[in-house]
Short mmCIF file of C-alpha atoms in Angstrom, two decimals:
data_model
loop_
_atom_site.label_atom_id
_atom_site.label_comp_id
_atom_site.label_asym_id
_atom_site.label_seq_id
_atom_site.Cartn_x
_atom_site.Cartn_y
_atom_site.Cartn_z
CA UNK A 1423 120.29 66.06 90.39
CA UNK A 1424 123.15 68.45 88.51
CA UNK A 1425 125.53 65.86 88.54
CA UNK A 1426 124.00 62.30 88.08
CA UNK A 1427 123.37 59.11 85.93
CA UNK A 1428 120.92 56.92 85.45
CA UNK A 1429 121.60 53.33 84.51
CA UNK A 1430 118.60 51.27 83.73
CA UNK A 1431 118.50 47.72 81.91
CA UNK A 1432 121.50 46.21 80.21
CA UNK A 1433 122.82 42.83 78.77
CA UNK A 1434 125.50 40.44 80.55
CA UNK A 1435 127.87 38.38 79.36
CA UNK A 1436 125.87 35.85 80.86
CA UNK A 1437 123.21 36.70 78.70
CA UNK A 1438 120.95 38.05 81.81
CA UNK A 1439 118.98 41.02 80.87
CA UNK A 1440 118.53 43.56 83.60
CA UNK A 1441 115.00 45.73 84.53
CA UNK A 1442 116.61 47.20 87.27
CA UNK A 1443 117.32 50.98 87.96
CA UNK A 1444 120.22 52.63 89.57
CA UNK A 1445 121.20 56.46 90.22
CA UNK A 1446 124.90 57.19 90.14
CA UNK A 1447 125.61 60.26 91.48
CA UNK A 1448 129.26 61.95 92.78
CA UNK A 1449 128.91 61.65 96.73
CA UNK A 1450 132.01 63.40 97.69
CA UNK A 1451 135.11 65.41 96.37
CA UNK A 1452 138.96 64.90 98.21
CA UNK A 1453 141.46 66.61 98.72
CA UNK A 1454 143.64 64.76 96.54
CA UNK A 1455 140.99 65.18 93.43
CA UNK A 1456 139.79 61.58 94.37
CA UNK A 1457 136.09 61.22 93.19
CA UNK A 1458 133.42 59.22 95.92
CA UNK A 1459 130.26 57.51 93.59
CA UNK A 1460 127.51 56.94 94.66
CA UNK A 1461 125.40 53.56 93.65
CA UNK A 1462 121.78 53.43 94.76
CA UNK A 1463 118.78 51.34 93.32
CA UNK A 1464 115.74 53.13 92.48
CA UNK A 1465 112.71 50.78 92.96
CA UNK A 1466 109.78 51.65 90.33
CA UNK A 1467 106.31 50.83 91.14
CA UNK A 1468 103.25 50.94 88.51
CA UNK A 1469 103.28 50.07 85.17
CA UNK A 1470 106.61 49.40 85.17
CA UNK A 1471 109.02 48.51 81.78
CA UNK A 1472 110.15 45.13 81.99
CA UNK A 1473 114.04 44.04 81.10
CA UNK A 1474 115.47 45.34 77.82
CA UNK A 1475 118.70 46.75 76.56
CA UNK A 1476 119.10 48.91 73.30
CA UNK A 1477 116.94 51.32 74.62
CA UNK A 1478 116.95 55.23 75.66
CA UNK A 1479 115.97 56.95 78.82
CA UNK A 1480 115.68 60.66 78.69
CA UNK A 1481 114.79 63.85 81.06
CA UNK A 1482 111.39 66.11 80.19
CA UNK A 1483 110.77 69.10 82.42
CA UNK A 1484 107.02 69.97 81.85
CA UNK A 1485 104.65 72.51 83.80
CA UNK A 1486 107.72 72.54 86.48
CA UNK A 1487 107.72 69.13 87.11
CA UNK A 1488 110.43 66.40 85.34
CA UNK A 1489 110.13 62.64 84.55
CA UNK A 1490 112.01 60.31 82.65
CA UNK A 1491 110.98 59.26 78.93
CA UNK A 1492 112.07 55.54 78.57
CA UNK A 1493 111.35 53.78 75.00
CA UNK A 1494 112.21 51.08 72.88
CA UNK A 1495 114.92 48.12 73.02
CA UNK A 1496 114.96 44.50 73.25
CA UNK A 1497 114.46 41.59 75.12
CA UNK A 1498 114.06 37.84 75.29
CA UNK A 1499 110.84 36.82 73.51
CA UNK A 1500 107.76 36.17 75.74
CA UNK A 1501 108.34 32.53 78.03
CA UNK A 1502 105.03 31.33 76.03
CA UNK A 1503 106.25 31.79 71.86
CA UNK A 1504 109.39 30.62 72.97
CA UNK A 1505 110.58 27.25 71.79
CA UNK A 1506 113.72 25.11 71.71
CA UNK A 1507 115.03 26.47 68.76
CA UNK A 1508 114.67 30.27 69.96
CA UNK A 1509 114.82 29.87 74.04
CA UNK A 1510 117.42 32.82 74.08
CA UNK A 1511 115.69 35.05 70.93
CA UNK A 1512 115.43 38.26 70.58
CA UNK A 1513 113.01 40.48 69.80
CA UNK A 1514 112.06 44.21 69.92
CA UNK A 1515 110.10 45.53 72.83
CA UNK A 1516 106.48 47.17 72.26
CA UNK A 1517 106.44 50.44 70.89
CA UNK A 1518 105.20 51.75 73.86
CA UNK A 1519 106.31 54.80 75.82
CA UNK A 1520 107.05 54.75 79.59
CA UNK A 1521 107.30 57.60 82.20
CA UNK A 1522 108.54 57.66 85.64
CA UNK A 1523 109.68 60.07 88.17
CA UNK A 1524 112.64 59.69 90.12
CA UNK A 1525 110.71 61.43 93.66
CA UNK A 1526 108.14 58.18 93.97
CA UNK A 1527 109.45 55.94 91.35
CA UNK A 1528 105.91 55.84 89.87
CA UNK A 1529 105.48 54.57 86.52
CA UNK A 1530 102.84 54.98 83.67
CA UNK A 1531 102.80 53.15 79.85
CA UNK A 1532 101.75 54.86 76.88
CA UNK A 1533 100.78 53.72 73.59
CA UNK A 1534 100.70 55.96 70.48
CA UNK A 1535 99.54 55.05 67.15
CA UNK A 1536 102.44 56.82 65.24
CA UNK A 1537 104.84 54.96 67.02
CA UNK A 1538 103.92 51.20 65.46
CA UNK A 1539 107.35 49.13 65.31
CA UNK A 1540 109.76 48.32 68.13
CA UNK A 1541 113.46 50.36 67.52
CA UNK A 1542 116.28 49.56 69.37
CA UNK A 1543 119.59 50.87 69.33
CA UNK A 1544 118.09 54.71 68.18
CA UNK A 1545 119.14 58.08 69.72
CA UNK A 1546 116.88 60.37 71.89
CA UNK A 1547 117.76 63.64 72.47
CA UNK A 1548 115.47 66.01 74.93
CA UNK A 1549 114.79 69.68 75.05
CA UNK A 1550 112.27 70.53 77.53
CA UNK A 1551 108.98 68.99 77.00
CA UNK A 1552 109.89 66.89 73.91
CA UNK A 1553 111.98 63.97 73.12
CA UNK A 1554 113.52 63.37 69.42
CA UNK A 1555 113.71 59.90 68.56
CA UNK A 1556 116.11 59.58 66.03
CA UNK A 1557 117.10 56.11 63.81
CA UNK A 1558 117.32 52.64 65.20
CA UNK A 1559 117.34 49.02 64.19
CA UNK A 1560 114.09 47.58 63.99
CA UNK A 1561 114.25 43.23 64.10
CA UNK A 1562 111.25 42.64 62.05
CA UNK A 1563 112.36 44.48 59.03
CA UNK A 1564 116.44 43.88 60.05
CA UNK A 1565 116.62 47.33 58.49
CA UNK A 1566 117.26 51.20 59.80
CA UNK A 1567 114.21 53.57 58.33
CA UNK A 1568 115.35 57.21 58.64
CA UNK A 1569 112.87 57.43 61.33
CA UNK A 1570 112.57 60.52 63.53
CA UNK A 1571 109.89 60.67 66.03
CA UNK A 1572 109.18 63.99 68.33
CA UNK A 1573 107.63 63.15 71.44
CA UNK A 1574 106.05 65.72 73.58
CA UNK A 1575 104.94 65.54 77.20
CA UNK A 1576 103.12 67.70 79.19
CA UNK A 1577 102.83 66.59 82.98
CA UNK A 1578 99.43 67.48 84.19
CA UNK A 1579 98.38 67.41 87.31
CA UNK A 1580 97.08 63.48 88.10
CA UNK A 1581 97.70 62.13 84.64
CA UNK A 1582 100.42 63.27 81.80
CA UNK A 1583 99.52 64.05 78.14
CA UNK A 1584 101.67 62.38 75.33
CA UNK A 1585 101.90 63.49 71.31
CA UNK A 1586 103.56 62.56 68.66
CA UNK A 1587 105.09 63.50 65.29
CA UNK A 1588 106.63 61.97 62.57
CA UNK A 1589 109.23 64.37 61.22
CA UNK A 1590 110.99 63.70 58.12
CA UNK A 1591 114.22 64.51 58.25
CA UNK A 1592 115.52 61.45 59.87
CA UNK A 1593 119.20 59.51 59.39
CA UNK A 1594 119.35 55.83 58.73
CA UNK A 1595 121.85 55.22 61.55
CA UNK A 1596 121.63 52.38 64.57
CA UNK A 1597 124.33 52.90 67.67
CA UNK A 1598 125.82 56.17 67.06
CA UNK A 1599 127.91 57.75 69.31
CA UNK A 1600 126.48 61.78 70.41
CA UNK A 1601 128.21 64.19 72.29
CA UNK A 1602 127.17 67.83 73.34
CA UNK A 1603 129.02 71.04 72.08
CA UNK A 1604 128.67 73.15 75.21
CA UNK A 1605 125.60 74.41 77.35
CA UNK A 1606 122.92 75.28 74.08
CA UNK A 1607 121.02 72.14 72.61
CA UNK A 1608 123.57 71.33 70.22
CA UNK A 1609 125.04 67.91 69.48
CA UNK A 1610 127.32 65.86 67.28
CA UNK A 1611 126.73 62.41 66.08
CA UNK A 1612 129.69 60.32 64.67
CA UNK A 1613 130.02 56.63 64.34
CA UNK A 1614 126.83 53.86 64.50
CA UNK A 1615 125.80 51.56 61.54
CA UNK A 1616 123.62 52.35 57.94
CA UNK A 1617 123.14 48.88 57.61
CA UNK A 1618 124.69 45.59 58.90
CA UNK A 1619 128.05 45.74 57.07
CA UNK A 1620 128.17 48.85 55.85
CA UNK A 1621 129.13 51.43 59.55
CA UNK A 1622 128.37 55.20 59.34
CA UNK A 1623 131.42 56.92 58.30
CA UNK A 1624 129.67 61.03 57.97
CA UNK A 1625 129.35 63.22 61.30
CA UNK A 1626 126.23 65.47 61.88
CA UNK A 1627 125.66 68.35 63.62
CA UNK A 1628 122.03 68.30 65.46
CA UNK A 1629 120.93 71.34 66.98
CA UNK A 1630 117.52 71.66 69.07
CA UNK A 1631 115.31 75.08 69.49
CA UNK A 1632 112.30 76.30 69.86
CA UNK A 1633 111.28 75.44 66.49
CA UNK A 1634 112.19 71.96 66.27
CA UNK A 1635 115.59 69.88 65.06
CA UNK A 1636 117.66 70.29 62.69
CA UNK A 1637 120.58 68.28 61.25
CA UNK A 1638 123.04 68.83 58.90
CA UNK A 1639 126.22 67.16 57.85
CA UNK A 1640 129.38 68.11 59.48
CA UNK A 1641 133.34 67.19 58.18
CA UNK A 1642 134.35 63.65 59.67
CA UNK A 1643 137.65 63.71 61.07
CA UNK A 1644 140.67 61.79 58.97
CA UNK A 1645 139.95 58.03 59.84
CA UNK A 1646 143.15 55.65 60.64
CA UNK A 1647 143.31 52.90 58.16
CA UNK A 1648 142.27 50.70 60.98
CA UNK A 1649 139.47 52.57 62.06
CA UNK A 1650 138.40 52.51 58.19
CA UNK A 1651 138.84 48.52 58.07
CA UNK A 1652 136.87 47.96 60.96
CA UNK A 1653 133.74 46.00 61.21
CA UNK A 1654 132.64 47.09 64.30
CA UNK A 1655 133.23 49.65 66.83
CA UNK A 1656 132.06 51.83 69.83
CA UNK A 1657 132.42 54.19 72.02
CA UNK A 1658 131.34 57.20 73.68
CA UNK A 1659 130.81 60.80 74.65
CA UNK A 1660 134.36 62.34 76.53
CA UNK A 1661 133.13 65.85 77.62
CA UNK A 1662 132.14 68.20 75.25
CA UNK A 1663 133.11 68.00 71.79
CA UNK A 1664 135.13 64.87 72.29
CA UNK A 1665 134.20 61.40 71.82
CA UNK A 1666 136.05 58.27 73.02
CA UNK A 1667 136.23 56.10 70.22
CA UNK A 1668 137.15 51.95 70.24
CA UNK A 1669 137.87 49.21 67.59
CA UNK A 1670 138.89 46.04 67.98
CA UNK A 1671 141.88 44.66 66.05
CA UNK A 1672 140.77 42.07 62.65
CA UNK A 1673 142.70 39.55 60.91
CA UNK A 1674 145.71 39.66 63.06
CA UNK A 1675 146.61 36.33 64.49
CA UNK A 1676 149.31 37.45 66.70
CA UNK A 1677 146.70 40.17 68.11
CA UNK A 1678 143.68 38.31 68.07
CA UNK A 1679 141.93 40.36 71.41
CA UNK A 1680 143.61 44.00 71.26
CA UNK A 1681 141.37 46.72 70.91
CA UNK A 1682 142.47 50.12 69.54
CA UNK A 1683 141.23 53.30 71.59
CA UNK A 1684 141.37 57.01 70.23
CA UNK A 1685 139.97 60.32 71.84
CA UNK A 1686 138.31 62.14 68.53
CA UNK A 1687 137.93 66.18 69.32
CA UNK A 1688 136.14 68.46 67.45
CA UNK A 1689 137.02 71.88 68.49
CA UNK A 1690 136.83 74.42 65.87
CA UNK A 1691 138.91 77.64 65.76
CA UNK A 1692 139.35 79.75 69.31
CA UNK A 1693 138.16 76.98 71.05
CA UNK A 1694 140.86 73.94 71.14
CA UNK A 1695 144.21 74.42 72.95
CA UNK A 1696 146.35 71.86 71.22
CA UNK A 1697 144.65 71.27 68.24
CA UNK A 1698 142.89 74.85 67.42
CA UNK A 1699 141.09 74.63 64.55
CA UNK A 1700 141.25 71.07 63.90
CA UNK A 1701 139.14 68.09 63.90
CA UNK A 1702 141.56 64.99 65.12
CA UNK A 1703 141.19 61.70 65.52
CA UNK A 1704 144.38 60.29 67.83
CA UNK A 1705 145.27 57.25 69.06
CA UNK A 1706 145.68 57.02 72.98
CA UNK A 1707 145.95 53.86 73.92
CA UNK A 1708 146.33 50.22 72.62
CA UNK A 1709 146.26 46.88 73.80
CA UNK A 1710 144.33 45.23 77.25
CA UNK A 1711 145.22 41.24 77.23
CA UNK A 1712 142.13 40.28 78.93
CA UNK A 1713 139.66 42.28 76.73
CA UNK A 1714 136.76 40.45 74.88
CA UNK A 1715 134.88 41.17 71.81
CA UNK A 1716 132.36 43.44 72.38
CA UNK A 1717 128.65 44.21 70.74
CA UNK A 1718 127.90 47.51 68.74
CA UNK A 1719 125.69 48.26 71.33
CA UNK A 1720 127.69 48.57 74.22
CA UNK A 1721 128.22 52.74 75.27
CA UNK A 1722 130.67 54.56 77.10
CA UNK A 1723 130.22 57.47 78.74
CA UNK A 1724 132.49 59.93 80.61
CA UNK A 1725 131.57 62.74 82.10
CA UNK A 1726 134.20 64.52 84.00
CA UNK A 1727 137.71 66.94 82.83
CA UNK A 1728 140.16 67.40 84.81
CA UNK A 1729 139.83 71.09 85.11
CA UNK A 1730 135.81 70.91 86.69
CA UNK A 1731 137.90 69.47 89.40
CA UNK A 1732 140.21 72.35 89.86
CA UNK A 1733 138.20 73.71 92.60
CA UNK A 1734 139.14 71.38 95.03
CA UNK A 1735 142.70 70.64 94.71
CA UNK A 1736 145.28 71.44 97.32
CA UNK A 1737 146.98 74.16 95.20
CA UNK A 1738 148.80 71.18 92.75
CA UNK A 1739 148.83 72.20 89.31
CA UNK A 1740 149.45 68.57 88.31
#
């Protein structure tokens, strides 16, 4: 599946929390550069993960076979610790590790004693047969270890085998925002919280090989006052090297629900067009009257430019 997503869990408005699974994929191109999607429901069977949000579901290939690595997040606590007080609580999921392949929609659950606390909101980044786990918010502590987990999966033939490691060069970071720099392993994380009033304001520059991960920090782009005043925000990857970036508008009365929306690139030099050699950080749009507060935890992502679609235009250089 070149060109596909996968959407699995999620929180409502309504406070409903979701187990389900879909595959979006791209079903048809126009003439007139109009994009046909694709919505279908995947139904797992198994051991399958119940409903959760604040969690990560990545792609191994392993022995030529692939699955998907789903861990962490949170849900409602169990119907039988729940009480009055806490009917609509919280609480991290098990630390357990679930696999599933998109074919059959069979599922398996692993449990692995280096993995011992729930994490939601974390990264996971995958290279072939492993998984990186990277940060998160854990609820029992309320804090964000610098924990970095590698995963790695190898898909035998009637059951898979699962390791871990605990690395330690990990970030103290919960809802980042991660975006790839072109076709090699290589990624940059900007935004996400270091604890809960305090957001992340550094960039770093992860890069995946053959021997491992490695981060290192990378020049954050010149904030706008508002983005600097901000107690929350959000956002997601653009394409590559660009992130869309959100924050709502505080302690303005007159625009109590106006949210703030800039495109933040990171092209370095030969690489940009308008804005060679530059890191920016640019305001594209403003205000939406109907828009609501949102949670740190809600992601964006965006997939598309305009020029993948050149090939099947009608000659328009619009």
């Amino acid at each position: 599946f070149p060109e596909s997503y996968l959407i699995h869990g999620g929180r409502t408005p309504n406070n409903e929390i979701s187990s389900s699974l879909y595959m979006l994929t791209m079903d048809s191109r126009g003439c007139n550069r109009k994009l046909t999607l694709r919505c279908k429901e995947k139904e797992l069977v198994g051991e399958v993960p119940g409903a959760r949000y604040g969690h990560t579901v990545s792609m191994v290939q392993s022995l030529g076979k692939t699955a998907c690595v789903l861990f962490g997040g949170r849900s409602y606590m169990p119907s039988g610790e729940r009480t009055t007080e806490s009917w609509n609580s919280v609480v991290d999921c098990p630390p357990q590790v679930y696999l599933f392949d998109l074919e059959f929609g069979c599922c398996s659950v692993h449990s692995l004693p280096e993995l011992s606390d729930g994490q939601s909101f974390h990264l996971a980044l995958a290279r072939e047969d492993c998984v990186y786990i990277l940060g998160g918010h854990s609820l029992t502590s309320d804090s964000r270890p610098p924990r970095l987990f590698r995963l790695h999966v190898e898909l035998l033939q009637g059951s898979p085998l699962l390791s871990c490691d605990a690395l330690e060069t990990g970030i103290s970071i919960s809802s980042a925002i991660i975006t790839r720099t072109g076709p090699s392993h290589k990624y940059i994380i900007l935004g996400g919280y270091q604890s809960n009033s305090q957001k992340r304001m550094e960039c770093s520059i992860v890069t995946l090989d053959e021997k491992g991960i490695h981060i290192e920090p990378l020049e954050p782009p010149n904030w706008t006052p508002d983005i600097i005043h901000s107690r929350t925000w959000f956002g997601g990857s653009a394409g590559e090297v660009s992130i869309l970036l959100g924050v709502p508008t505080e302690g303005r009365p007159s625009q109590p629900d106006v949210h703030y929306f800039y495109q933040v690139n990171f092209a370095t030099k030969g690489e940009g067009k308008e804005e060679e050699g530059t890191q920016g950080c640019s305001q594209e749009s403003t205000d939406y009257e109907d828009s609501t507060p949102l949670e740190d935890s809600e992601e964006l992502y965006f997939g598309r430019e305009p020029h993948e679609l050149e090939d099947s235009s009608d000659g328009e250089e619009d």
